[in-house]
């Protein structure tokens, strides 16, 4: 199956690929932007797409990639902050979308990799498989600039807008079932220390 | 004598804790009001305590010091984020927990959840101090915060009814 029905949207999504989308994000980054990868495949692909000291890799705390990114964005308003989260993880912490909408950080971009499953634990279906629409949910939480990237070109265009906007953007993509391409180092204090050096908060 | 929440505001400012996130609680209300009234702070409510921990851990790494205010029942939702983020990543997550469930509790659920708090903190080795006396409040809160930052370890300050209850306020 190469496509599945898109919910609440007239356009049928082409299934994109998480590693490709992540690599495309990284190739656009120019100004030491911070990137936070959520649990499992999102941080595996972030790791595989190219290590940078401004990347933060979450090894647990399922659902907290967006809140962590909000914290970084509030601390460093002049730095662009991007967070990448899976659909299962976001479903666990939907309330954070309302918090982000209320704070409205100009420098925050949220990416959702929706494979309609908890892929890393055995590909059990998530609620998005049955129709929950994370972009509609984000809009309902007050994040007006929330979009489905229906194809690669659209994703690139949305990213370009998001990374130069003065409002938080959420870009979601329906992705295929390819596994994560890498395996993140499992040393949390090293990850934190390296990230802080990347952000200039530690010399 | 200073009111407990004014002392805490003072201690937070002395330690440059500018970001305050919370899920409210009746006891915390005067503290939240005092923080809101002071332009030094960025303060907002979140949907879940876990989310607040994520935000404050992120802000710490970005160079902005923060704290999470919550009730005992909210603390009970934090086992996973403490064990998988704050503790292993060595982030000095600061928490103020208003203690419900003891010294005259009427709600069984609150009384039970309260009993899980100190064992959880102990099992994760998190430095914890209970604030029950006004004469020790400034010293204990200030030192707990500065130690957490210096040692890069989370810390919890528990607000006992002995400090915050209206009946005790009259005595102080
Ligand atoms: C609180 C909590 N519950 C469950 C798990 C187990 N778990 C780890 S990753 C994961 C699935 C994540 O799903 P999603 O965010 O959609 O990412 P995907 O695996 O599809 O890439 C689950 C359930 C966990 N680590 N923490």
Tab-separated table of C-alpha atoms and ligand atoms in Angstrom:
chain	number	residue	atom	x	y	z
A	1	UNK	CA	0.000	0.000	0.000
A	2	UNK	CA	1.599	3.240	-1.069
A	3	UNK	CA	-1.053	5.611	0.168
A	4	UNK	CA	-3.709	5.659	2.801
A	5	UNK	CA	-6.738	7.922	3.006
A	6	UNK	CA	-5.924	11.404	4.216
A	7	UNK	CA	-8.326	12.656	6.792
A	8	UNK	CA	-10.154	15.948	6.446
A	9	UNK	CA	-8.058	16.862	3.426
A	10	UNK	CA	-9.068	16.873	-0.203
A	11	UNK	CA	-5.590	16.031	-1.464
A	12	UNK	CA	-4.275	12.502	-1.206
A	13	UNK	CA	-0.823	12.424	0.377
A	14	UNK	CA	2.114	10.816	-1.273
A	15	UNK	CA	3.985	8.848	1.368
A	16	UNK	CA	7.269	10.584	2.135
A	17	UNK	CA	10.338	9.199	3.859
A	18	UNK	CA	11.507	10.254	7.309
A	19	UNK	CA	15.239	10.011	6.626
A	20	UNK	CA	14.868	11.969	3.401
A	21	UNK	CA	12.792	14.683	5.100
A	22	UNK	CA	15.284	14.875	7.947
A	23	UNK	CA	18.251	15.135	5.573
A	24	UNK	CA	16.428	17.852	3.625
A	25	UNK	CA	15.879	19.775	6.846
A	26	UNK	CA	19.543	19.525	7.811
A	27	UNK	CA	20.720	20.653	4.386
A	28	UNK	CA	18.649	23.835	4.784
A	29	UNK	CA	20.116	24.776	8.138
A	30	UNK	CA	22.596	27.592	7.988
A	31	UNK	CA	22.639	29.517	11.206
A	32	UNK	CA	23.330	27.006	13.963
A	33	UNK	CA	19.669	26.184	14.357
A	34	UNK	CA	18.849	23.783	17.206
A	35	UNK	CA	17.165	20.489	16.307
A	36	UNK	CA	15.474	18.219	18.842
A	37	UNK	CA	14.717	14.620	17.851
A	38	UNK	CA	11.948	12.706	19.627
A	39	UNK	CA	12.162	9.167	20.973
A	40	UNK	CA	13.005	6.311	18.631
A	41	UNK	CA	13.050	6.651	14.875
A	42	UNK	CA	12.959	10.437	14.733
A	43	UNK	CA	16.209	10.761	16.647
A	44	UNK	CA	17.692	7.700	14.903
A	45	UNK	CA	17.202	9.394	11.550
A	46	UNK	CA	18.373	12.720	12.926
A	47	UNK	CA	21.542	10.972	14.104
A	48	UNK	CA	21.996	9.218	10.762
A	49	UNK	CA	21.364	12.371	8.725
A	50	UNK	CA	24.456	14.023	10.159
A	51	UNK	CA	25.605	14.844	13.636
A	52	UNK	CA	25.745	18.458	14.718
A	53	UNK	CA	26.446	19.863	18.174
A	54	UNK	CA	23.156	21.763	17.929
A	55	UNK	CA	21.188	18.487	17.786
A	56	UNK	CA	19.540	17.059	20.889
A	57	UNK	CA	18.702	13.363	20.935
A	58	UNK	CA	15.982	12.200	23.318
A	59	UNK	CA	16.486	8.689	24.708
A	60	UNK	CA	13.235	8.413	26.671
A	61	UNK	CA	10.673	10.971	27.860
A	62	UNK	CA	8.254	9.956	25.105
A	63	UNK	CA	6.215	12.909	23.863
A	64	UNK	CA	8.522	15.638	25.111
A	65	UNK	CA	10.421	16.679	21.972
A	66	UNK	CA	8.106	19.657	21.413
A	67	UNK	CA	8.132	20.838	25.059
A	68	UNK	CA	11.947	20.573	25.188
A	69	UNK	CA	12.141	22.567	21.957
A	70	UNK	CA	9.768	25.183	23.388
A	71	UNK	CA	12.108	25.562	26.360
A	72	UNK	CA	15.116	26.047	24.084
A	73	UNK	CA	13.143	28.497	21.919
A	74	UNK	CA	12.148	30.571	24.967
A	75	UNK	CA	15.728	30.581	26.246
A	76	UNK	CA	17.253	31.622	22.929
A	77	UNK	CA	14.720	33.710	21.009
A	78	UNK	CA	17.252	34.608	18.335
A	79	UNK	CA	18.026	31.000	17.444
A	80	UNK	CA	15.723	28.954	15.199
A	81	UNK	CA	14.596	25.769	16.915
A	82	UNK	CA	13.170	22.738	15.109
A	83	UNK	CA	11.673	19.661	16.770
A	84	UNK	CA	10.905	16.360	15.055
A	85	UNK	CA	8.275	14.103	16.624
A	86	UNK	CA	6.469	10.864	15.755
A	87	UNK	CA	2.677	10.595	15.649
A	88	UNK	CA	2.512	8.177	18.579
A	89	UNK	CA	4.673	10.452	20.677
A	90	UNK	CA	2.689	13.564	19.832
A	91	UNK	CA	-0.587	11.793	20.633
A	92	UNK	CA	0.811	11.202	24.112
A	93	UNK	CA	1.335	14.918	24.748
A	94	UNK	CA	-1.247	16.766	22.626
A	95	UNK	CA	-1.686	19.433	25.295
A	96	UNK	CA	1.738	20.838	24.426
A	97	UNK	CA	0.339	22.096	21.127
A	98	UNK	CA	-2.056	24.374	23.013
A	99	UNK	CA	0.766	25.582	25.252
A	100	UNK	CA	2.966	26.361	22.235
A	101	UNK	CA	0.080	28.170	20.537
A	102	UNK	CA	-0.468	30.272	23.639
A	103	UNK	CA	3.249	31.160	23.969
A	104	UNK	CA	3.523	31.608	20.173
A	105	UNK	CA	7.345	31.474	19.934
A	106	UNK	CA	8.443	33.106	16.671
A	107	UNK	CA	11.487	30.862	16.333
A	108	UNK	CA	9.935	27.403	16.676
A	109	UNK	CA	9.177	24.901	13.900
A	110	UNK	CA	7.490	21.581	14.658
A	111	UNK	CA	7.806	18.590	12.326
A	112	UNK	CA	5.567	15.534	12.667
A	113	UNK	CA	6.549	12.252	11.042
A	114	UNK	CA	3.237	10.423	10.789
A	115	UNK	CA	3.639	6.739	9.920
A	116	UNK	CA	0.272	5.956	11.520
A	117	UNK	CA	1.999	3.573	13.881
A	118	UNK	CA	4.152	2.996	16.915
A	119	UNK	CA	6.726	1.673	14.519
A	120	UNK	CA	9.634	1.106	16.843
A	121	UNK	CA	7.653	-1.048	19.259
A	122	UNK	CA	6.232	-3.338	16.576
A	123	UNK	CA	4.204	-1.099	14.263
A	124	UNK	CA	0.975	-1.177	16.216
A	125	UNK	CA	-1.498	1.317	14.662
A	126	UNK	CA	-1.898	4.727	16.285
A	127	UNK	CA	-5.081	6.773	16.262
A	128	UNK	CA	-3.909	8.545	13.098
A	129	UNK	CA	-4.298	5.225	11.302
A	130	UNK	CA	-8.000	5.406	12.117
A	131	UNK	CA	-8.440	9.023	11.163
A	132	UNK	CA	-7.078	11.330	13.856
A	133	UNK	CA	-5.682	14.309	11.949
A	134	UNK	CA	-2.715	15.869	13.734
A	135	UNK	CA	-2.772	19.016	11.598
A	136	UNK	CA	-6.447	19.591	12.359
A	137	UNK	CA	-5.698	18.968	16.035
A	138	UNK	CA	-2.822	21.455	15.960
A	139	UNK	CA	-5.042	24.040	14.290
A	140	UNK	CA	-7.708	23.377	16.874
A	141	UNK	CA	-5.113	24.036	19.566
A	142	UNK	CA	-4.483	27.456	18.049
A	143	UNK	CA	-1.473	26.743	15.829
A	144	UNK	CA	-2.907	28.405	12.742
A	145	UNK	CA	0.197	27.733	10.645
A	146	UNK	CA	-0.142	23.957	10.615
A	147	UNK	CA	0.104	22.107	7.319
A	148	UNK	CA	0.305	18.696	5.735
A	149	UNK	CA	3.269	18.353	3.396
A	150	UNK	CA	1.676	16.278	0.662
A	151	UNK	CA	4.820	15.937	-1.439
A	152	UNK	CA	8.527	16.618	-1.222
A	153	UNK	CA	8.361	19.962	-3.035
A	154	UNK	CA	5.553	21.118	-0.783
A	155	UNK	CA	7.614	20.101	2.258
A	156	UNK	CA	10.572	22.116	1.006
A	157	UNK	CA	8.345	25.140	0.450
A	158	UNK	CA	6.718	24.841	3.860
A	159	UNK	CA	10.112	24.480	5.524
A	160	UNK	CA	11.414	27.564	3.803
A	161	UNK	CA	8.433	29.573	5.001
A	162	UNK	CA	8.543	28.139	8.506
A	163	UNK	CA	12.258	28.808	8.977
A	164	UNK	CA	11.900	32.476	8.123
A	165	UNK	CA	8.521	33.155	9.712
A	166	UNK	CA	7.804	35.082	12.880
A	167	UNK	CA	5.180	32.571	14.001
A	168	UNK	CA	5.468	28.935	15.060
A	169	UNK	CA	4.756	26.488	12.232
A	170	UNK	CA	3.824	22.824	12.314
A	171	UNK	CA	4.534	20.679	9.265
A	172	UNK	CA	3.301	17.101	9.224
A	173	UNK	CA	4.073	14.451	6.634
A	174	UNK	CA	2.579	11.048	6.090
A	175	UNK	CA	5.584	8.796	5.802
A	176	UNK	CA	6.374	5.259	4.713
A	177	UNK	CA	7.365	2.394	6.998
A	178	UNK	CA	11.135	2.517	6.455
A	179	UNK	CA	12.956	1.876	9.722
A	180	UNK	CA	15.244	4.479	11.283
A	181	UNK	CA	18.621	4.585	9.548
A	182	UNK	CA	20.935	4.832	12.523
A	183	UNK	CA	21.250	4.269	16.206
A	184	UNK	CA	21.872	7.177	18.516
A	185	UNK	CA	24.690	7.106	21.038
A	186	UNK	CA	23.204	6.166	24.438
A	187	UNK	CA	25.158	8.491	26.692
A	188	UNK	CA	22.662	11.094	27.965
A	189	UNK	CA	25.100	13.338	29.805
A	190	UNK	CA	27.368	13.478	26.737
A	191	UNK	CA	24.377	14.372	24.544
A	192	UNK	CA	23.389	17.159	26.923
A	193	UNK	CA	26.904	18.495	27.267
A	194	UNK	CA	27.522	18.504	23.535
A	195	UNK	CA	24.153	20.186	22.876
A	196	UNK	CA	24.917	22.919	25.418
A	197	UNK	CA	28.288	23.554	23.779
A	198	UNK	CA	26.467	23.712	20.443
A	199	UNK	CA	24.096	26.305	21.904
A	200	UNK	CA	26.931	28.282	23.441
A	201	UNK	CA	25.665	27.819	26.991
A	202	UNK	CA	28.770	25.863	27.966
A	203	UNK	CA	32.380	26.482	26.956
B	1	UNK	CA	7.654	38.072	59.341
B	2	UNK	CA	7.651	37.763	55.526
B	3	UNK	CA	4.992	35.654	53.908
B	4	UNK	CA	6.245	32.297	52.619
B	5	UNK	CA	5.526	33.112	48.988
B	6	UNK	CA	7.379	36.421	49.144
B	7	UNK	CA	10.415	34.617	50.502
B	8	UNK	CA	10.257	32.120	47.631
B	9	UNK	CA	9.950	34.885	45.025
B	10	UNK	CA	13.003	36.493	46.552
B	11	UNK	CA	14.987	33.249	46.517
B	12	UNK	CA	14.051	32.569	42.884
B	13	UNK	CA	15.258	36.015	41.825
B	14	UNK	CA	18.458	35.705	43.820
B	15	UNK	CA	19.179	32.493	41.889
B	16	UNK	CA	18.162	33.967	38.518
B	17	UNK	CA	15.260	31.571	38.031
B	18	UNK	CA	13.294	33.501	35.420
B	19	UNK	CA	11.023	30.883	33.868
B	20	UNK	CA	8.157	29.502	35.953
B	21	UNK	CA	5.833	26.825	34.577
B	22	UNK	CA	3.042	25.256	36.540
B	23	UNK	CA	-0.143	23.270	36.820
B	24	UNK	CA	-1.991	25.147	39.555
B	25	UNK	CA	-3.016	24.167	43.033
B	26	UNK	CA	-4.973	26.137	45.611
B	27	UNK	CA	-2.022	26.427	47.973
B	28	UNK	CA	0.242	27.665	45.172
B	29	UNK	CA	-2.157	30.452	44.186
B	30	UNK	CA	-0.566	33.266	46.211
B	31	UNK	CA	2.883	32.208	45.010
B	32	UNK	CA	1.732	32.172	41.377
B	33	UNK	CA	0.107	35.595	41.853
B	34	UNK	CA	3.256	37.038	43.384
B	35	UNK	CA	5.367	35.662	40.519
B	36	UNK	CA	2.922	36.983	37.927
B	37	UNK	CA	2.999	40.402	39.537
B	38	UNK	CA	6.783	40.579	39.165
B	39	UNK	CA	8.017	41.502	35.699
B	40	UNK	CA	11.242	39.584	36.311
B	41	UNK	CA	9.530	36.293	35.499
B	42	UNK	CA	8.094	34.564	32.467
B	43	UNK	CA	5.282	32.475	33.911
B	44	UNK	CA	2.667	30.261	32.337
B	45	UNK	CA	0.478	27.236	32.937
B	46	UNK	CA	0.906	24.025	30.957
B	47	UNK	CA	-1.387	21.087	30.256
B	48	UNK	CA	0.641	18.496	32.162
B	49	UNK	CA	3.453	18.540	34.696
B	50	UNK	CA	5.539	16.305	32.445
B	51	UNK	CA	5.326	18.933	29.752
B	52	UNK	CA	6.518	21.571	32.217
B	53	UNK	CA	9.544	19.409	33.016
B	54	UNK	CA	10.359	19.120	29.298
B	55	UNK	CA	10.109	22.897	28.854
B	56	UNK	CA	12.274	23.710	31.851
B	57	UNK	CA	14.900	21.091	30.894
B	58	UNK	CA	15.047	22.626	27.405
B	59	UNK	CA	15.297	26.151	28.742
B	60	UNK	CA	18.111	25.146	31.093
B	61	UNK	CA	20.128	23.771	28.200
B	62	UNK	CA	19.452	27.017	26.346
B	63	UNK	CA	20.729	29.077	29.263
B	64	UNK	CA	17.461	30.136	30.897
B	65	UNK	CA	16.881	28.875	34.430
B	66	UNK	CA	13.409	27.637	35.262
B	67	UNK	CA	11.291	25.878	37.848
B	68	UNK	CA	8.130	23.760	37.858
B	69	UNK	CA	5.355	24.353	40.408
B	70	UNK	CA	2.899	21.544	41.020
B	71	UNK	CA	0.776	19.655	43.505
B	72	UNK	CA	1.576	16.215	44.957
B	73	UNK	CA	-0.754	14.540	42.460
B	74	UNK	CA	1.107	16.225	39.604
B	75	UNK	CA	4.439	15.079	40.935
B	76	UNK	CA	3.134	11.513	40.846
B	77	UNK	CA	2.946	11.729	37.035
B	78	UNK	CA	6.683	12.451	36.692
B	79	UNK	CA	8.446	9.119	37.340
B	80	UNK	CA	9.253	8.500	33.686
B	81	UNK	CA	10.492	11.966	32.768
B	82	UNK	CA	12.665	12.210	35.865
B	83	UNK	CA	14.204	8.791	35.187
B	84	UNK	CA	14.661	9.240	31.442
B	85	UNK	CA	15.430	12.957	31.083
B	86	UNK	CA	16.272	15.082	34.107
B	87	UNK	CA	18.377	12.591	36.077
B	88	UNK	CA	20.403	10.799	33.361
B	89	UNK	CA	20.986	13.965	31.321
B	90	UNK	CA	22.196	15.670	34.524
B	91	UNK	CA	19.858	18.627	34.273
B	92	UNK	CA	19.277	20.656	37.455
B	93	UNK	CA	15.502	20.490	37.187
B	94	UNK	CA	13.970	22.498	40.039
B	95	UNK	CA	10.584	21.540	41.437
B	96	UNK	CA	8.320	23.053	44.071
B	97	UNK	CA	5.629	20.639	45.158
B	98	UNK	CA	2.686	21.770	47.237
B	99	UNK	CA	2.029	18.880	49.588
B	100	UNK	CA	-1.529	17.652	49.648
B	101	UNK	CA	-2.566	14.402	51.226
B	102	UNK	CA	-1.266	14.906	54.743
B	103	UNK	CA	-2.049	16.801	57.984
B	104	UNK	CA	-5.805	16.915	57.601
B	105	UNK	CA	-6.447	15.608	54.102
B	106	UNK	CA	-10.070	14.733	53.320
B	107	UNK	CA	-9.534	13.105	49.919
B	108	UNK	CA	-8.379	9.488	50.020
B	109	UNK	CA	-6.777	9.682	46.583
B	110	UNK	CA	-4.658	12.634	47.651
B	111	UNK	CA	-3.607	10.863	50.853
B	112	UNK	CA	-2.527	7.786	48.900
B	113	UNK	CA	-0.686	9.606	46.125
B	114	UNK	CA	1.165	11.663	48.718
B	115	UNK	CA	2.728	8.461	50.068
B	116	UNK	CA	4.321	7.746	46.682
B	117	UNK	CA	6.166	11.061	46.523
B	118	UNK	CA	9.127	10.668	48.874
B	119	UNK	CA	9.799	7.012	47.918
B	120	UNK	CA	9.971	8.043	44.253
B	121	UNK	CA	12.303	10.941	45.014
B	122	UNK	CA	14.449	8.688	47.198
B	123	UNK	CA	14.635	5.882	44.655
B	124	UNK	CA	15.941	8.313	42.025
B	125	UNK	CA	18.373	9.889	44.481
B	126	UNK	CA	16.843	13.332	44.075
B	127	UNK	CA	17.807	15.898	46.711
B	128	UNK	CA	14.614	16.778	48.571
B	129	UNK	CA	13.818	19.213	51.351
B	130	UNK	CA	10.508	19.820	53.054
B	131	UNK	CA	9.781	23.464	53.805
B	132	UNK	CA	7.824	23.584	57.038
B	133	UNK	CA	9.316	26.478	59.023
B	134	UNK	CA	9.488	30.132	58.079
B	135	UNK	CA	12.755	30.678	59.894
B	136	UNK	CA	14.450	28.019	57.736
B	137	UNK	CA	12.668	28.764	54.496
B	138	UNK	CA	15.076	31.193	52.864
B	139	UNK	CA	18.194	29.218	53.787
B	140	UNK	CA	16.803	25.834	52.729
B	141	UNK	CA	15.265	26.979	49.450
B	142	UNK	CA	18.259	29.097	48.465
B	143	UNK	CA	20.815	26.403	49.275
B	144	UNK	CA	18.827	23.627	47.615
B	145	UNK	CA	18.631	25.609	44.398
B	146	UNK	CA	22.272	26.637	44.367
B	147	UNK	CA	23.391	23.076	45.084
B	148	UNK	CA	21.201	21.682	42.298
B	149	UNK	CA	22.775	24.085	39.823
B	150	UNK	CA	26.322	23.517	41.061
B	151	UNK	CA	25.996	19.727	40.995
B	152	UNK	CA	23.797	19.510	37.860
B	153	UNK	CA	21.198	17.414	39.635
B	154	UNK	CA	17.419	17.808	39.995
B	155	UNK	CA	16.009	18.938	43.348
B	156	UNK	CA	12.588	19.068	44.953
B	157	UNK	CA	11.264	21.509	47.539
B	158	UNK	CA	8.109	20.286	49.242
B	159	UNK	CA	5.787	22.947	50.651
B	160	UNK	CA	4.364	21.472	53.849
B	161	UNK	CA	0.972	22.586	55.207
B	162	UNK	CA	2.969	23.473	58.325
B	163	UNK	CA	4.308	26.384	56.292
B	164	UNK	CA	1.417	27.200	53.981
B	165	UNK	CA	-1.822	26.458	55.853
B	166	UNK	CA	-3.921	29.491	56.730
B	167	UNK	CA	-4.125	28.425	60.387
B	168	UNK	CA	-0.355	28.363	60.596
B	169	UNK	CA	-0.057	31.718	58.838
B	170	UNK	CA	-1.828	33.347	61.761
B	171	UNK	CA	0.897	32.059	64.086
B	172	UNK	CA	3.759	33.359	61.958
C	1	LIG	C1	5.845	6.664	28.395
C	1	LIG	C2	6.248	5.619	27.442
C	1	LIG	N1	5.351	4.739	26.982
C	1	LIG	C3	5.715	3.798	26.083
C	1	LIG	C4	7.010	3.715	25.649
C	1	LIG	C5	7.427	2.676	24.635
C	1	LIG	N2	7.643	3.314	23.340
C	1	LIG	C6	8.867	3.689	22.926
C	1	LIG	S1	8.862	4.361	21.400
C	1	LIG	C7	7.208	4.123	21.261
C	1	LIG	C8	6.489	4.425	19.983
C	1	LIG	C9	6.738	5.791	19.457
C	1	LIG	O1	5.865	5.996	18.380
C	1	LIG	P1	6.043	7.192	17.388
C	1	LIG	O2	6.317	8.424	18.133
C	1	LIG	O3	4.898	7.193	16.442
C	1	LIG	O4	7.384	6.848	16.605
C	1	LIG	P2	7.734	5.635	15.621
C	1	LIG	O5	8.124	4.479	16.465
C	1	LIG	O6	6.533	5.353	14.788
C	1	LIG	O7	8.872	6.158	14.835
C	1	LIG	C10	6.667	3.555	22.419
C	1	LIG	C11	5.251	3.215	22.594
C	1	LIG	C12	7.926	4.659	26.185
C	1	LIG	N3	9.224	4.664	25.829
C	1	LIG	N4	7.523	5.593	27.065
